[in-house]
mmCIF file of C-alpha atoms in Angstrom:
data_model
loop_
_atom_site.group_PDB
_atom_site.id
_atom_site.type_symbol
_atom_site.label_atom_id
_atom_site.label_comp_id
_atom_site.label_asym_id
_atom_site.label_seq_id
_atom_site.Cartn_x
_atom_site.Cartn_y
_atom_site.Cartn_z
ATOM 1 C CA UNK Y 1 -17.772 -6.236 -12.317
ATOM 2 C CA UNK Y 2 -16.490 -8.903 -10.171
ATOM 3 C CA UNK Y 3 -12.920 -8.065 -8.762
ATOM 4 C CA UNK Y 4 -11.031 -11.048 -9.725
ATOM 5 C CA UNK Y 5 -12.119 -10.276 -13.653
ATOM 6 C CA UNK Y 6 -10.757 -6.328 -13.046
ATOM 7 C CA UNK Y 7 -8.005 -5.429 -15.364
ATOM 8 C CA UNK Y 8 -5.924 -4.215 -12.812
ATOM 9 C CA UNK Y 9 -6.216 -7.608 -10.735
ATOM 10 C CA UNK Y 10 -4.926 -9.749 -13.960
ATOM 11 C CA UNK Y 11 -2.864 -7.462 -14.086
ATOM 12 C CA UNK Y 12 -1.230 -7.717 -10.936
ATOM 13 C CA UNK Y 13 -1.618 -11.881 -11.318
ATOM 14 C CA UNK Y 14 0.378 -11.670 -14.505
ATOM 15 C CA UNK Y 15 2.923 -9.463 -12.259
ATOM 16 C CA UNK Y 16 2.956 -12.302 -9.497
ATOM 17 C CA UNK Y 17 3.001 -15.086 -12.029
ATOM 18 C CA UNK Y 18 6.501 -13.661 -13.689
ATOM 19 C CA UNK Y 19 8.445 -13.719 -9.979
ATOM 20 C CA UNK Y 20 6.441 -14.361 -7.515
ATOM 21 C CA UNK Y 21 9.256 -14.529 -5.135
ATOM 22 C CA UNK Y 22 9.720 -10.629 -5.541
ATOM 23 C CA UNK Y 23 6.379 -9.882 -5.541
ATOM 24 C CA UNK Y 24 6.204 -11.124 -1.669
ATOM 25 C CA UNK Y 25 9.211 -9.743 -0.598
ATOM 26 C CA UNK Y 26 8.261 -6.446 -1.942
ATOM 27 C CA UNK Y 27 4.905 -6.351 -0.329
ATOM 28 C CA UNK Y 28 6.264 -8.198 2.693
ATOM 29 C CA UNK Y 29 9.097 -4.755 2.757
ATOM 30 C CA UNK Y 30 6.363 -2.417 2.222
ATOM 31 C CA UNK Y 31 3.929 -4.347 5.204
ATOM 32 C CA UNK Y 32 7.272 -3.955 7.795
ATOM 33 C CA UNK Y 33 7.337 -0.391 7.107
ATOM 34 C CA UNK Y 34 3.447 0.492 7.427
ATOM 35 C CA UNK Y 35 3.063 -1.320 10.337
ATOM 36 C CA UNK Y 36 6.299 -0.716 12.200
ATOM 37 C CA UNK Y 37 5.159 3.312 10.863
ATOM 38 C CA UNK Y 38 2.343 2.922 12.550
ATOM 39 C CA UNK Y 39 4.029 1.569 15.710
ATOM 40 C CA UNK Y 40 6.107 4.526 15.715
ATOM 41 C CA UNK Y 41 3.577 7.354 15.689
ATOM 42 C CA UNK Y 42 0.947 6.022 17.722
ATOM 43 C CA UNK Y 43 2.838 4.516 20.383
ATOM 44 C CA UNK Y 44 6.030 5.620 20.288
ATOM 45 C CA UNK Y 45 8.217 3.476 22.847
ATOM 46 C CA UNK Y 46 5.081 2.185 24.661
ATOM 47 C CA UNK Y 47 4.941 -1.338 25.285
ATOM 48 C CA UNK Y 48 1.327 -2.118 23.295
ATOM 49 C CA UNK Y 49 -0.155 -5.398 22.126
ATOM 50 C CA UNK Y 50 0.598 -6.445 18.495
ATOM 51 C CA UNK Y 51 -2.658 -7.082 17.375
ATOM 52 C CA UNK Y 52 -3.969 -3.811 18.533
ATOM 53 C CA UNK Y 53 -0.910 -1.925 16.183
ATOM 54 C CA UNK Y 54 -2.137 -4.683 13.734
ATOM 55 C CA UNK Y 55 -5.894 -3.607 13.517
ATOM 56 C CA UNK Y 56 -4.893 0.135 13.797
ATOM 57 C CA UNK Y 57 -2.635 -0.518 10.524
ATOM 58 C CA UNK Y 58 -5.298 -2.258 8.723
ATOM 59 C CA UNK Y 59 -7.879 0.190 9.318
ATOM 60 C CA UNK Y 60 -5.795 2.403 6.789
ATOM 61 C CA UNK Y 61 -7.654 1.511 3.511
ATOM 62 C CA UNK Y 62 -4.462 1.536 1.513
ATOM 63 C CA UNK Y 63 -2.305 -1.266 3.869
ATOM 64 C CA UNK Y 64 -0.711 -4.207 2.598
ATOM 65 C CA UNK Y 65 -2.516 -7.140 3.608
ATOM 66 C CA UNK Y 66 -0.561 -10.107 5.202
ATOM 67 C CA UNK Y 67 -1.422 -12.469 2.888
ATOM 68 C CA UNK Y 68 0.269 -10.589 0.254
ATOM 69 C CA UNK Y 69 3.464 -11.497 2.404
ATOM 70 C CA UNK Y 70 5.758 -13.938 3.366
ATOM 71 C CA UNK Y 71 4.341 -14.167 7.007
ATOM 72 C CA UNK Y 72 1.289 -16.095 7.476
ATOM 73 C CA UNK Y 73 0.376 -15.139 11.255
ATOM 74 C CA UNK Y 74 0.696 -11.841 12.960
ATOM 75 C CA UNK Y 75 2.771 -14.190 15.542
ATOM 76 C CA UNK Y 76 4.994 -14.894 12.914
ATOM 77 C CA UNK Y 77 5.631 -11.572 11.838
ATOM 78 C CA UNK Y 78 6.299 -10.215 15.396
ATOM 79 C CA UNK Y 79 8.949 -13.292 15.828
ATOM 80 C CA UNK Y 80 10.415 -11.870 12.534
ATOM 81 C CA UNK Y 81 10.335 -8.575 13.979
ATOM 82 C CA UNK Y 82 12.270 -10.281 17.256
ATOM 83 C CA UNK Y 83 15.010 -11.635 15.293
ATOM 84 C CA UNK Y 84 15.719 -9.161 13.080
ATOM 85 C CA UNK Y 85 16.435 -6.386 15.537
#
């Protein structure tokens, strides 16, 4: 069965179709906290390249995906990240 035809993926685009707008802020929430979670125990303070925290996160099989978010570059993210403190 071909994902996009799943019930639980019309589900979810039924989900996203009655507020979108929460639906990326959620998932863009629950991407900063994997990712700056996985900053935090595998790196600690260390100064590391983003991308490399990036594919360590991803290789998780349950992560949020970016595109599920509001960011659409890892460089936009990290500038997020920058601002926000």
């Amino acid at each position: 069965k071909n994902h996009c035809s799943s019930e639980s993926h019309i589900r979810q685009m039924k989900l996203f179709a009655q507020d979108k707008d929460q639906f990326i802020e959620d998932y863009s929430r629950l991407f900063e906290e994997g990712y700056l979670e996985t900053l935090k125990q595998r790196h600690g303070t260390a100064r590391i390249k983003a991308n490399t925290v990036y594919q360590e996160y991803i290789s998780d099989r349950h992560h949020i995906h970016m595109n599920a978010t509001r960011w659409l570059t890892l460089g936009n993210f990290i500038k997020y990240l920058g601002r926000e403190g």
